[in-house]
Amino acid sequence: MNFRTDLALESTEPAKQVRTEQDGCVLTRIDEDGGTYVTMEVQAISDHIDSNDSLLKLVASELEALLPKEGMILAAGLGNRSVTPDALGPLVAEEVLATRYIKGELARVTGLEGLRPVAVISPGVLGCTGMEAFEVLRAVVGEIKPAAVVAVDALAARSPSRLGCTVQLSSAGISPGSGVGNSRPRIDRKTLGVPVVSMGIPTVVDAATLAADLLGREGPQDKIAPRGASMMVTPREVDLIIKRGARLIAMGINRAVNPSLSVEEFEELT
Amino acid sequence: MNFRTDLALESTEPAKQVRTEQDGCVLTRIDEDGGTYVTMEVQAISDHIDSNDSLLKLVASELEALLPKEGMILAAGLGNRSVTPDALGPLVAEEVLATRYIKGELARVTGLEGLRPVAVISPGVLGCTGMEAFEVLRAVVGEIKPAAVVAVDALAARSPSRLGCTVQLSSAGISPGSGVGNSRPRIDRKTLGVPVVSMGIPTVVDAATLAADLLGREGPQDKIAPRGASMMVTPREVDLIIKRGARLIAMGINRAVNPSLSVEEFEELT
Amino acid sequence: MNFRTDLALESTEPAKQVRTEQDGCVLTRIDEDGGTYVTMEVQAISDHIDSNDSLLKLVASELEALLPKEGMILAAGLGNRSVTPDALGPLVAEEVLATRYIKGELARVTGLEGLRPVAVISPGVLGCTGMEAFEVLRAVVGEIKPAAVVAVDALAARSPSRLGCTVQLSSAGISPGSGVGNSRPRIDRKTLGVPVVSMGIPTVVDAATLAADLLGREGPQDKIAPRGASMMVTPREVDLIIKRGARLIAMGINRAVNPSLSVEEFEELT
Amino acid sequence: MNFRTDLALESTEPAKQVRTEQDGCVLTRIDEDGGTYVTMEVQAISDHIDSNDSLLKLVASELEALLPKEGMILAAGLGNRSVTPDALGPLVAEEVLATRYIKGELARVTGLEGLRPVAVISPGVLGCTGMEAFEVLRAVVGEIKPAAVVAVDALAARSPSRLGCTVQLSSAGISPGSGVGNSRPRIDRKTLGVPVVSMGIPTVVDAATLAADLLGREGPQDKIAPRGASMMVTPREVDLIIKRGARLIAMGINRAVNPSLSVEEFEELT
């Protein structure tokens, strides 16, 4: 039986998982296939975060640990902005502060000297651009030569209880859309030539996966994928979940890369 | 077992249903509790419709049959614009041409004389406005005294195969949110004092309903409503389905009430 | 010569104006025609505000002084959500917390007991709804009988330097669209039967007004209103100005009416 | 005196302009600096266009004449999606059909065989991405090697009467933001290595330009650029103008490159 999930937490045997808890957040570490997966589970992601938010601090510090200490970061918001549960990446891209062009006179005038350079891109999806996200990223990486890429994407979970309240970071890269059965070329260190850290939040459960979980076997196609349409299970408030998740991840990236600025300052500047 | 559905097609015994087919559309009529329900099922709703579109003609003529021949129409787009699968009504409201103020000099200058008056409102939802949609409608009906109300809302279906490709009209009024388990005061002739025709398209299946359908019994709460969050099943392309459905319903209302204008003219004027 | 402006600051003789300054904000009070106008001018409205923001505190306290001490408040977001510089009111409506329905069991469970009731409405504009904003408000006021109405609208200024950095409150009500030459029925205590406090931020300068200001006489029609189209002058970053202004005003209303909740709590709840 | 304009029509001496008229559209050709500029002026751009729309046919045929006969086209939507008058390019990108990935089995199954390949990108703006649009385009051009680039951008005009009703095509490439005084590295054949056709519609007049036009000299800084903020003049209905213009240009590109598909088919497919 095939359960679709992008969460290492759901696809790895428990014996490989190291769980700790801090500040109401369950943190799980998994090392597999040469990659590290870190998952943070909370009750709910808050709508209002400041620099002292404990989940934000955790996300920023875990991300920082996976990134090189120096050099430009390219933040890539994967997914389709026009498809609600897939819009996480593009929304994150809107809130990450691009600092790569803030230098020289501009940096002096604005008081933003000494920032670590960040570039931001939303590469779009194949159906809208005619290009794999991977192709766009490979091109841009070749052009601006970042020290690392942070690739953000909405994820699929197996369990509905994880939707909107789980954050996964990984050094193993990402296959966009893998959890939703529409897998694209892998984006990782091997294919891009620079370290790739992936970040994501589960926003949907594949209906076929829920059916299999309920039935203990494959569900009837006509009920879970009528006329081939893929059905997904998602919380009614998915728009809200994505808005909050995007903000958390964007601020996590901002603070991990440029800890000298506060959440308030990033808000003013983006 | 409780299957949530807003479709008479799914809640009425087949013996009461009269089915016909025309132009690739299955039309079902049901008379129940003094109300008429008309359902149109198609393969998919098109993105491009003109005045000759057969489904549009059907929607417009069925709606016309349920409306009084004369007098002002109040079109009400129910639901929450910020919740994707619930945004059908508010999106319809944006595309219905409000003609109530086009009279006298303005009508002469624009060549829009002799139009039947239409007013349009999106009453919002209780959580955002602090008012029941019913309260806002009752107030506005008292103020402008329309001959009838057309109330549009996103619906819940029992079967995923009906999502986005079924249109229901009814003379029985509507209980907003009933299909999604969040029922609000009924909006109908009795409560508003004028005839109410409801129109809708199913956009979600309640996850509990899908689970019960698959299992033949209630599903486990933790899987289908973790922490009380209500999960819904919806096609991945729900944004698209709603956009297309909103356009069809809005043009159906426009053409039913003011058949002298073409789809192209309504597009230019809204 | 006709200079269009909605700001009492620009239309009243200086002798009638009482100016003070506090916390970097110039506050001007004007009493005219039995109404009070309060204007707050700052360098720029911040993107990030918390409960200690000095401008927010000022807005909330000035609003509180103009409102009755008790009873339900109806917050009305005037204007057209689809016209960028006119979207201030509708955006404010999205961020004002509607508390009217939070009572009894719901209040106890959520810990939101003892809140002052607030209802929220965006009445839309005549061209989209076929109804004057005034008609919708009169209907709703009759239905829910609030103690007062707070009516928010985007304003027109005479001077470009005031765009996006001036907040005006008034007890004199409002004529929606007056500053932009498209005046609608007045919304005030006389027409609605309850006290009306208006709030607004200037987002545009009428191009004819700028031309007259530059030339000292009426400008040439073909340059400032070609083919009758009305041109406006607005900052390039008008989208940002409106977003920030909407947030400030919404939180000003929230805090004036329910000071027991913090900005963070209002953010979580809307 | 410096009049900002992106329209060759406004910056070239009349003697160099060849004007013709057809179907209510004034067509002007200008050859300058080795580049061709074609301008089409109409009364207004329609909201509803089909394959027989005369302006659409003109735009498509003029574009076709400037493009190579064969090979992949990269359509680039320049500008900032979040700044209303600058959103033309990104909106066009949403409506251009990306066909580059429709080949082999997918082409056979969908009946979309033999289409000319098109890729689409919105490179964003420096302040949001930290990268010049030019850098992103150079990277992507290097990666996918198109036969030509079509670069779409909102333009600045000198005369308000041209806003929203003028389309300019050019083989000379484009300096994004040049008309609005924020010029970026040039995007043309020389810098990208492949032919670049630019397309645009004027959406703003720089306030300093309008002031200079009215006064016959530079206007006072405090009135037209208070605190350095750049003011622009734009029609009240700029959102509508951009929506209509984006659709016209997108369909112009679609039809120029893949004339076997109708406007209706492009609508269904994007």
mmCIF file with all atom_site columns, C-alpha atoms in Angstrom, chain D residues 83-172:
data_model
loop_
_atom_site.group_PDB
_atom_site.id
_atom_site.type_symbol
_atom_site.label_atom_id
_atom_site.label_alt_id
_atom_site.label_comp_id
_atom_site.label_asym_id
_atom_site.label_entity_id
_atom_site.label_seq_id
_atom_site.pdbx_PDB_ins_code
_atom_site.Cartn_x
_atom_site.Cartn_y
_atom_site.Cartn_z
_atom_site.occupancy
_atom_site.B_iso_or_equiv
_atom_site.pdbx_formal_charge
_atom_site.auth_seq_id
_atom_site.auth_comp_id
_atom_site.auth_asym_id
_atom_site.auth_atom_id
_atom_site.pdbx_PDB_model_num
ATOM 1  C CA . VAL D 1 83  ? 2.468  47.520 -7.095  1.00 0.00 ? 83  VAL D CA 1
ATOM 2  C CA . THR D 1 84  ? -0.767 48.000 -8.988  1.00 0.00 ? 84  THR D CA 1
ATOM 3  C CA . PRO D 1 85  ? 0.407  50.129 -11.942 1.00 0.00 ? 85  PRO D CA 1
ATOM 4  C CA . ASP D 1 86  ? 3.522  47.976 -12.281 1.00 0.00 ? 86  ASP D CA 1
ATOM 5  C CA . ALA D 1 87  ? 1.727  44.619 -12.318 1.00 0.00 ? 87  ALA D CA 1
ATOM 6  C CA . LEU D 1 88  ? 1.107  44.470 -16.079 1.00 0.00 ? 88  LEU D CA 1
ATOM 7  C CA . GLY D 1 89  ? 4.025  42.154 -16.845 1.00 0.00 ? 89  GLY D CA 1
ATOM 8  C CA . PRO D 1 90  ? 3.370  39.607 -14.076 1.00 0.00 ? 90  PRO D CA 1
ATOM 9  C CA . LEU D 1 91  ? -0.336 39.508 -14.995 1.00 0.00 ? 91  LEU D CA 1
ATOM 10 C CA . VAL D 1 92  ? 0.530  38.884 -18.653 1.00 0.00 ? 92  VAL D CA 1
ATOM 11 C CA . ALA D 1 93  ? 2.797  36.026 -17.557 1.00 0.00 ? 93  ALA D CA 1
ATOM 12 C CA . GLU D 1 94  ? -0.223 34.351 -15.921 1.00 0.00 ? 94  GLU D CA 1
ATOM 13 C CA . GLU D 1 95  ? -2.181 34.317 -19.168 1.00 0.00 ? 95  GLU D CA 1
ATOM 14 C CA . VAL D 1 96  ? 0.499  33.285 -21.641 1.00 0.00 ? 96  VAL D CA 1
ATOM 15 C CA . LEU D 1 97  ? 0.215  29.570 -22.346 1.00 0.00 ? 97  LEU D CA 1
ATOM 16 C CA . ALA D 1 98  ? 3.478  27.784 -21.544 1.00 0.00 ? 98  ALA D CA 1
ATOM 17 C CA . THR D 1 99  ? 3.762  25.047 -24.154 1.00 0.00 ? 99  THR D CA 1
ATOM 18 C CA . ARG D 1 100 ? 7.408  24.068 -23.809 1.00 0.00 ? 100 ARG D CA 1
ATOM 19 C CA . TYR D 1 101 ? 6.570  20.982 -21.745 1.00 0.00 ? 101 TYR D CA 1
ATOM 20 C CA . ILE D 1 102 ? 3.652  19.868 -23.921 1.00 0.00 ? 102 ILE D CA 1
ATOM 21 C CA . LYS D 1 103 ? 5.308  17.231 -26.092 1.00 0.00 ? 103 LYS D CA 1
ATOM 22 C CA . GLY D 1 104 ? 5.418  13.514 -26.723 1.00 0.00 ? 104 GLY D CA 1
ATOM 23 C CA . GLU D 1 105 ? 2.709  11.541 -24.986 1.00 0.00 ? 105 GLU D CA 1
ATOM 24 C CA . LEU D 1 106 ? 1.198  14.602 -23.271 1.00 0.00 ? 106 LEU D CA 1
ATOM 25 C CA . ALA D 1 107 ? 0.833  16.386 -26.607 1.00 0.00 ? 107 ALA D CA 1
ATOM 26 C CA . ARG D 1 108 ? -0.812 13.329 -28.169 1.00 0.00 ? 108 ARG D CA 1
ATOM 27 C CA . VAL D 1 109 ? -3.226 12.764 -25.308 1.00 0.00 ? 109 VAL D CA 1
ATOM 28 C CA . THR D 1 110 ? -4.299 16.399 -25.120 1.00 0.00 ? 110 THR D CA 1
ATOM 29 C CA . GLY D 1 111 ? -4.436 16.869 -28.871 1.00 0.00 ? 111 GLY D CA 1
ATOM 30 C CA . LEU D 1 112 ? -1.957 19.715 -28.523 1.00 0.00 ? 112 LEU D CA 1
ATOM 31 C CA . GLU D 1 113 ? 0.620  18.414 -30.978 1.00 0.00 ? 113 GLU D CA 1
ATOM 32 C CA . GLY D 1 114 ? 2.758  20.662 -33.095 1.00 0.00 ? 114 GLY D CA 1
ATOM 33 C CA . LEU D 1 115 ? 2.638  23.699 -30.844 1.00 0.00 ? 115 LEU D CA 1
ATOM 34 C CA . ARG D 1 116 ? 5.527  26.120 -30.939 1.00 0.00 ? 116 ARG D CA 1
ATOM 35 C CA . PRO D 1 117 ? 7.304  25.937 -27.562 1.00 0.00 ? 117 PRO D CA 1
ATOM 36 C CA . VAL D 1 118 ? 6.805  28.831 -25.151 1.00 0.00 ? 118 VAL D CA 1
ATOM 37 C CA . ALA D 1 119 ? 8.303  29.306 -21.706 1.00 0.00 ? 119 ALA D CA 1
ATOM 38 C CA . VAL D 1 120 ? 7.120  31.988 -19.303 1.00 0.00 ? 120 VAL D CA 1
ATOM 39 C CA . ILE D 1 121 ? 8.815  33.799 -16.445 1.00 0.00 ? 121 ILE D CA 1
ATOM 40 C CA . SER D 1 122 ? 8.187  36.685 -14.071 1.00 0.00 ? 122 SER D CA 1
ATOM 41 C CA . PRO D 1 123 ? 11.691 37.643 -12.984 1.00 0.00 ? 123 PRO D CA 1
ATOM 42 C CA . GLY D 1 124 ? 10.471 40.038 -10.263 1.00 0.00 ? 124 GLY D CA 1
ATOM 43 C CA . VAL D 1 125 ? 12.130 43.289 -9.262  1.00 0.00 ? 125 VAL D CA 1
ATOM 44 C CA . LEU D 1 126 ? 15.460 44.030 -7.584  1.00 0.00 ? 126 LEU D CA 1
ATOM 45 C CA . GLY D 1 127 ? 13.935 45.200 -4.309  1.00 0.00 ? 127 GLY D CA 1
ATOM 46 C CA . CYS D 1 128 ? 12.039 41.932 -3.867  1.00 0.00 ? 128 CYS D CA 1
ATOM 47 C CA . THR D 1 129 ? 14.464 39.390 -5.302  1.00 0.00 ? 129 THR D CA 1
ATOM 48 C CA . GLY D 1 130 ? 17.867 40.985 -4.840  1.00 0.00 ? 130 GLY D CA 1
ATOM 49 C CA . MET D 1 131 ? 18.460 40.268 -8.525  1.00 0.00 ? 131 MET D CA 1
ATOM 50 C CA . GLU D 1 132 ? 18.074 42.469 -11.574 1.00 0.00 ? 132 GLU D CA 1
ATOM 51 C CA . ALA D 1 133 ? 15.389 41.189 -13.920 1.00 0.00 ? 133 ALA D CA 1
ATOM 52 C CA . PHE D 1 134 ? 18.199 41.165 -16.441 1.00 0.00 ? 134 PHE D CA 1
ATOM 53 C CA . GLU D 1 135 ? 20.258 38.722 -14.361 1.00 0.00 ? 135 GLU D CA 1
ATOM 54 C CA . VAL D 1 136 ? 17.374 36.289 -14.023 1.00 0.00 ? 136 VAL D CA 1
ATOM 55 C CA . LEU D 1 137 ? 16.597 36.498 -17.739 1.00 0.00 ? 137 LEU D CA 1
ATOM 56 C CA . ARG D 1 138 ? 20.237 36.028 -18.756 1.00 0.00 ? 138 ARG D CA 1
ATOM 57 C CA . ALA D 1 139 ? 20.392 32.940 -16.569 1.00 0.00 ? 139 ALA D CA 1
ATOM 58 C CA . VAL D 1 140 ? 17.187 31.445 -17.928 1.00 0.00 ? 140 VAL D CA 1
ATOM 59 C CA . VAL D 1 141 ? 18.071 32.296 -21.534 1.00 0.00 ? 141 VAL D CA 1
ATOM 60 C CA . GLY D 1 142 ? 21.379 30.481 -21.018 1.00 0.00 ? 142 GLY D CA 1
ATOM 61 C CA . GLU D 1 143 ? 19.548 27.473 -19.579 1.00 0.00 ? 143 GLU D CA 1
ATOM 62 C CA . ILE D 1 144 ? 16.713 26.984 -22.057 1.00 0.00 ? 144 ILE D CA 1
ATOM 63 C CA . LYS D 1 145 ? 18.138 28.800 -25.116 1.00 0.00 ? 145 LYS D CA 1
ATOM 64 C CA . PRO D 1 146 ? 15.018 30.377 -26.611 1.00 0.00 ? 146 PRO D CA 1
ATOM 65 C CA . ALA D 1 147 ? 14.995 31.773 -30.157 1.00 0.00 ? 147 ALA D CA 1
ATOM 66 C CA . ALA D 1 148 ? 13.716 35.107 -28.832 1.00 0.00 ? 148 ALA D CA 1
ATOM 67 C CA . VAL D 1 149 ? 12.453 36.850 -25.716 1.00 0.00 ? 149 VAL D CA 1
ATOM 68 C CA . VAL D 1 150 ? 9.212  38.847 -25.494 1.00 0.00 ? 150 VAL D CA 1
ATOM 69 C CA . ALA D 1 151 ? 9.571  41.242 -22.557 1.00 0.00 ? 151 ALA D CA 1
ATOM 70 C CA . VAL D 1 152 ? 6.381  42.869 -21.261 1.00 0.00 ? 152 VAL D CA 1
ATOM 71 C CA . ASP D 1 153 ? 6.410  45.856 -18.923 1.00 0.00 ? 153 ASP D CA 1
ATOM 72 C CA . ALA D 1 154 ? 4.128  48.661 -17.763 1.00 0.00 ? 154 ALA D CA 1
ATOM 73 C CA . LEU D 1 155 ? 5.214  51.938 -19.318 1.00 0.00 ? 155 LEU D CA 1
ATOM 74 C CA . ALA D 1 156 ? 5.245  55.598 -18.362 1.00 0.00 ? 156 ALA D CA 1
ATOM 75 C CA . ALA D 1 157 ? 3.724  58.113 -20.760 1.00 0.00 ? 157 ALA D CA 1
ATOM 76 C CA . ARG D 1 158 ? 4.046  61.858 -20.939 1.00 0.00 ? 158 ARG D CA 1
ATOM 77 C CA . SER D 1 159 ? 0.406  62.424 -21.773 1.00 0.00 ? 159 SER D CA 1
ATOM 78 C CA . PRO D 1 160 ? -2.379 61.164 -19.473 1.00 0.00 ? 160 PRO D CA 1
ATOM 79 C CA . SER D 1 161 ? -4.582 60.721 -22.536 1.00 0.00 ? 161 SER D CA 1
ATOM 80 C CA . ARG D 1 162 ? -2.509 57.708 -23.600 1.00 0.00 ? 162 ARG D CA 1
ATOM 81 C CA . LEU D 1 163 ? -2.854 55.759 -20.359 1.00 0.00 ? 163 LEU D CA 1
ATOM 82 C CA . GLY D 1 164 ? -4.471 52.399 -20.850 1.00 0.00 ? 164 GLY D CA 1
ATOM 83 C CA . CYS D 1 165 ? -5.285 52.842 -24.524 1.00 0.00 ? 165 CYS D CA 1
ATOM 84 C CA . THR D 1 166 ? -1.902 52.597 -26.235 1.00 0.00 ? 166 THR D CA 1
ATOM 85 C CA . VAL D 1 167 ? 0.111  49.465 -26.985 1.00 0.00 ? 167 VAL D CA 1
ATOM 86 C CA . GLN D 1 168 ? 3.783  49.711 -27.925 1.00 0.00 ? 168 GLN D CA 1
ATOM 87 C CA . LEU D 1 169 ? 5.889  46.977 -29.505 1.00 0.00 ? 169 LEU D CA 1
ATOM 88 C CA . SER D 1 170 ? 9.565  47.346 -30.190 1.00 0.00 ? 170 SER D CA 1
ATOM 89 C CA . SER D 1 171 ? 12.502 45.361 -31.468 1.00 0.00 ? 171 SER D CA 1
ATOM 90 C CA . ALA D 1 172 ? 14.850 47.611 -29.525 1.00 0.00 ? 172 ALA D CA 1
#
